[in-house]
Amino acid sequence: MIDKKIEKYVFCNTIIVRKIADEDTAILLQNAFLTLEKYIDYVHTVDGVPLKIPTNLQNEISLFKNMLELKKRGINLFFTDIDVLKQQMLKELK
């Protein structure tokens, strides 16, 4: 999938492959969606220890902000309708 995007667009900033908990993991920013804390029903653990996102990966996920900026300019790279989700959450928070 990454290769196809690179072939078509010369780069791919919607999918990140990194090691998390000693395993290669694909992070699909293109599948990102907004949520509220109350909908998170468990903390992912490895051997009973909560899994934390490595600091260097937190910085890379800032690519999400770039995707939001592109969306504002009419280039939508998300598979989910994050605008509808955002409106639903804002309504729920009121």
PDB file of C-alpha atoms in Angstrom:
ATOM      1  CA  MET A   1       0.000   0.000   0.000  1.00  0.00           C
ATOM      2  CA  ILE A   2       2.803   2.409   0.895  1.00  0.00           C
ATOM      3  CA  ASP A   3       4.623   1.559  -2.339  1.00  0.00           C
ATOM      4  CA  LYS A   4       1.514   2.358  -4.397  1.00  0.00           C
ATOM      5  CA  LYS A   5       1.143   5.743  -2.703  1.00  0.00           C
ATOM      6  CA  ILE A   6       4.808   6.566  -3.252  1.00  0.00           C
ATOM      7  CA  GLU A   7       4.503   5.525  -6.895  1.00  0.00           C
ATOM      8  CA  LYS A   8       1.450   7.747  -7.366  1.00  0.00           C
ATOM      9  CA  TYR A   9       2.309  10.756  -5.157  1.00  0.00           C
ATOM     10  CA  VAL A  10       6.133  10.423  -4.748  1.00  0.00           C
ATOM     11  CA  PHE A  11       5.727  10.153  -0.943  1.00  0.00           C
ATOM     12  CA  CYS A  12       3.457   8.635   1.683  1.00  0.00           C
ATOM     13  CA  ASN A  13       2.760  10.521   4.893  1.00  0.00           C
ATOM     14  CA  THR A  14      -0.523   8.821   5.773  1.00  0.00           C
ATOM     15  CA  ILE A  15       0.977   5.497   6.859  1.00  0.00           C
ATOM     16  CA  ILE A  16       3.857   5.132   9.316  1.00  0.00           C
ATOM     17  CA  VAL A  17       5.555   1.776  10.009  1.00  0.00           C
ATOM     18  CA  ARG A  18       7.504   1.725  13.273  1.00  0.00           C
ATOM     19  CA  LYS A  19       8.443  -0.644  16.076  1.00  0.00           C
ATOM     20  CA  ILE A  20       6.039  -0.523  19.006  1.00  0.00           C
ATOM     21  CA  ALA A  21       6.463  -3.049  21.821  1.00  0.00           C
ATOM     22  CA  ASP A  22       9.219  -4.699  19.761  1.00  0.00           C
ATOM     23  CA  GLU A  23       6.895  -5.367  16.814  1.00  0.00           C
ATOM     24  CA  ASP A  24       6.635  -3.692  13.423  1.00  0.00           C
ATOM     25  CA  THR A  25       3.378  -1.772  13.557  1.00  0.00           C
ATOM     26  CA  ALA A  26       1.528   0.176  10.879  1.00  0.00           C
ATOM     27  CA  ILE A  27      -0.047   3.410  12.048  1.00  0.00           C
ATOM     28  CA  LEU A  28      -2.717   4.423   9.571  1.00  0.00           C
ATOM     29  CA  LEU A  29      -3.122   8.168   9.928  1.00  0.00           C
ATOM     30  CA  GLN A  30      -5.509   8.005   6.982  1.00  0.00           C
ATOM     31  CA  ASN A  31      -7.886   5.995   9.210  1.00  0.00           C
ATOM     32  CA  ALA A  32      -7.644   8.444  12.093  1.00  0.00           C
ATOM     33  CA  PHE A  33     -10.780   9.630  13.796  1.00  0.00           C
ATOM     34  CA  LEU A  34     -11.634  11.904  16.649  1.00  0.00           C
ATOM     35  CA  THR A  35     -12.972  10.466  19.878  1.00  0.00           C
ATOM     36  CA  LEU A  36     -13.849  11.402  23.407  1.00  0.00           C
ATOM     37  CA  GLU A  37     -12.053   9.919  26.400  1.00  0.00           C
ATOM     38  CA  LYS A  38     -15.278   8.312  27.648  1.00  0.00           C
ATOM     39  CA  TYR A  39     -15.328   6.023  24.587  1.00  0.00           C
ATOM     40  CA  ILE A  40     -11.920   4.541  25.355  1.00  0.00           C
ATOM     41  CA  ASP A  41     -12.809   1.453  27.343  1.00  0.00           C
ATOM     42  CA  TYR A  42      -9.380  -0.014  28.057  1.00  0.00           C
ATOM     43  CA  VAL A  43      -5.669   0.728  28.027  1.00  0.00           C
ATOM     44  CA  HIS A  44      -3.621  -1.448  25.698  1.00  0.00           C
ATOM     45  CA  THR A  45      -1.064  -3.427  27.696  1.00  0.00           C
ATOM     46  CA  VAL A  46       1.868  -5.718  26.979  1.00  0.00           C
ATOM     47  CA  ASP A  47       2.480  -8.293  29.716  1.00  0.00           C
ATOM     48  CA  GLY A  48       0.238  -6.262  32.023  1.00  0.00           C
ATOM     49  CA  VAL A  49       2.173  -3.011  31.507  1.00  0.00           C
ATOM     50  CA  PRO A  50       0.338  -0.104  29.827  1.00  0.00           C
ATOM     51  CA  LEU A  51       1.786   0.574  26.401  1.00  0.00           C
ATOM     52  CA  LYS A  52       2.985   4.131  25.882  1.00  0.00           C
ATOM     53  CA  ILE A  53       3.641   5.775  22.550  1.00  0.00           C
ATOM     54  CA  PRO A  54       7.400   6.427  22.235  1.00  0.00           C
ATOM     55  CA  THR A  55       8.293  10.129  22.265  1.00  0.00           C
ATOM     56  CA  ASN A  56       9.856  10.037  18.798  1.00  0.00           C
ATOM     57  CA  LEU A  57       6.646   8.524  17.414  1.00  0.00           C
ATOM     58  CA  GLN A  58       4.533  11.200  19.106  1.00  0.00           C
ATOM     59  CA  ASN A  59       6.497  13.748  17.081  1.00  0.00           C
ATOM     60  CA  GLU A  60       5.895  11.847  13.838  1.00  0.00           C
ATOM     61  CA  ILE A  61       2.182  11.676  14.457  1.00  0.00           C
ATOM     62  CA  SER A  62       2.274  15.439  14.026  1.00  0.00           C
ATOM     63  CA  LEU A  63       1.867  14.474  10.356  1.00  0.00           C
ATOM     64  CA  PHE A  64      -1.793  14.246  11.365  1.00  0.00           C
ATOM     65  CA  LYS A  65      -1.792  18.036  11.752  1.00  0.00           C
ATOM     66  CA  ASN A  66      -0.434  18.352   8.216  1.00  0.00           C
ATOM     67  CA  MET A  67      -3.247  16.138   6.969  1.00  0.00           C
ATOM     68  CA  LEU A  68      -5.778  18.394   8.726  1.00  0.00           C
ATOM     69  CA  GLU A  69      -4.250  21.440   7.028  1.00  0.00           C
ATOM     70  CA  LEU A  70      -4.465  19.740   3.634  1.00  0.00           C
ATOM     71  CA  LYS A  71      -8.103  18.897   4.336  1.00  0.00           C
ATOM     72  CA  LYS A  72      -8.823  22.573   5.013  1.00  0.00           C
ATOM     73  CA  ARG A  73      -7.404  23.288   1.541  1.00  0.00           C
ATOM     74  CA  GLY A  74      -9.653  20.691  -0.093  1.00  0.00           C
ATOM     75  CA  ILE A  75      -7.272  17.712  -0.145  1.00  0.00           C
ATOM     76  CA  ASN A  76      -8.921  15.005   1.964  1.00  0.00           C
ATOM     77  CA  LEU A  77      -6.611  12.107   2.854  1.00  0.00           C
ATOM     78  CA  PHE A  78      -8.876  10.652   5.564  1.00  0.00           C
ATOM     79  CA  PHE A  79     -11.097   7.604   5.054  1.00  0.00           C
ATOM     80  CA  THR A  80     -13.412   8.651   7.893  1.00  0.00           C
ATOM     81  CA  ASP A  81     -15.599  11.748   7.796  1.00  0.00           C
ATOM     82  CA  ILE A  82     -13.802  13.554  10.610  1.00  0.00           C
ATOM     83  CA  ASP A  83     -15.879  16.699  10.132  1.00  0.00           C
ATOM     84  CA  VAL A  84     -19.105  14.854  10.969  1.00  0.00           C
ATOM     85  CA  LEU A  85     -17.442  13.127  13.937  1.00  0.00           C
ATOM     86  CA  LYS A  86     -16.137  16.451  15.238  1.00  0.00           C
ATOM     87  CA  GLN A  87     -19.574  18.052  15.038  1.00  0.00           C
ATOM     88  CA  GLN A  88     -21.156  15.078  16.831  1.00  0.00           C
ATOM     89  CA  MET A  89     -18.586  15.286  19.631  1.00  0.00           C
ATOM     90  CA  LEU A  90     -18.948  19.052  20.030  1.00  0.00           C
ATOM     91  CA  LYS A  91     -22.722  18.648  20.228  1.00  0.00           C
ATOM     92  CA  GLU A  92     -22.322  15.888  22.817  1.00  0.00           C
ATOM     93  CA  LEU A  93     -19.961  18.001  24.924  1.00  0.00           C
ATOM     94  CA  LYS A  94     -22.544  20.813  25.234  1.00  0.00           C
TER      95      LYS A  94
END
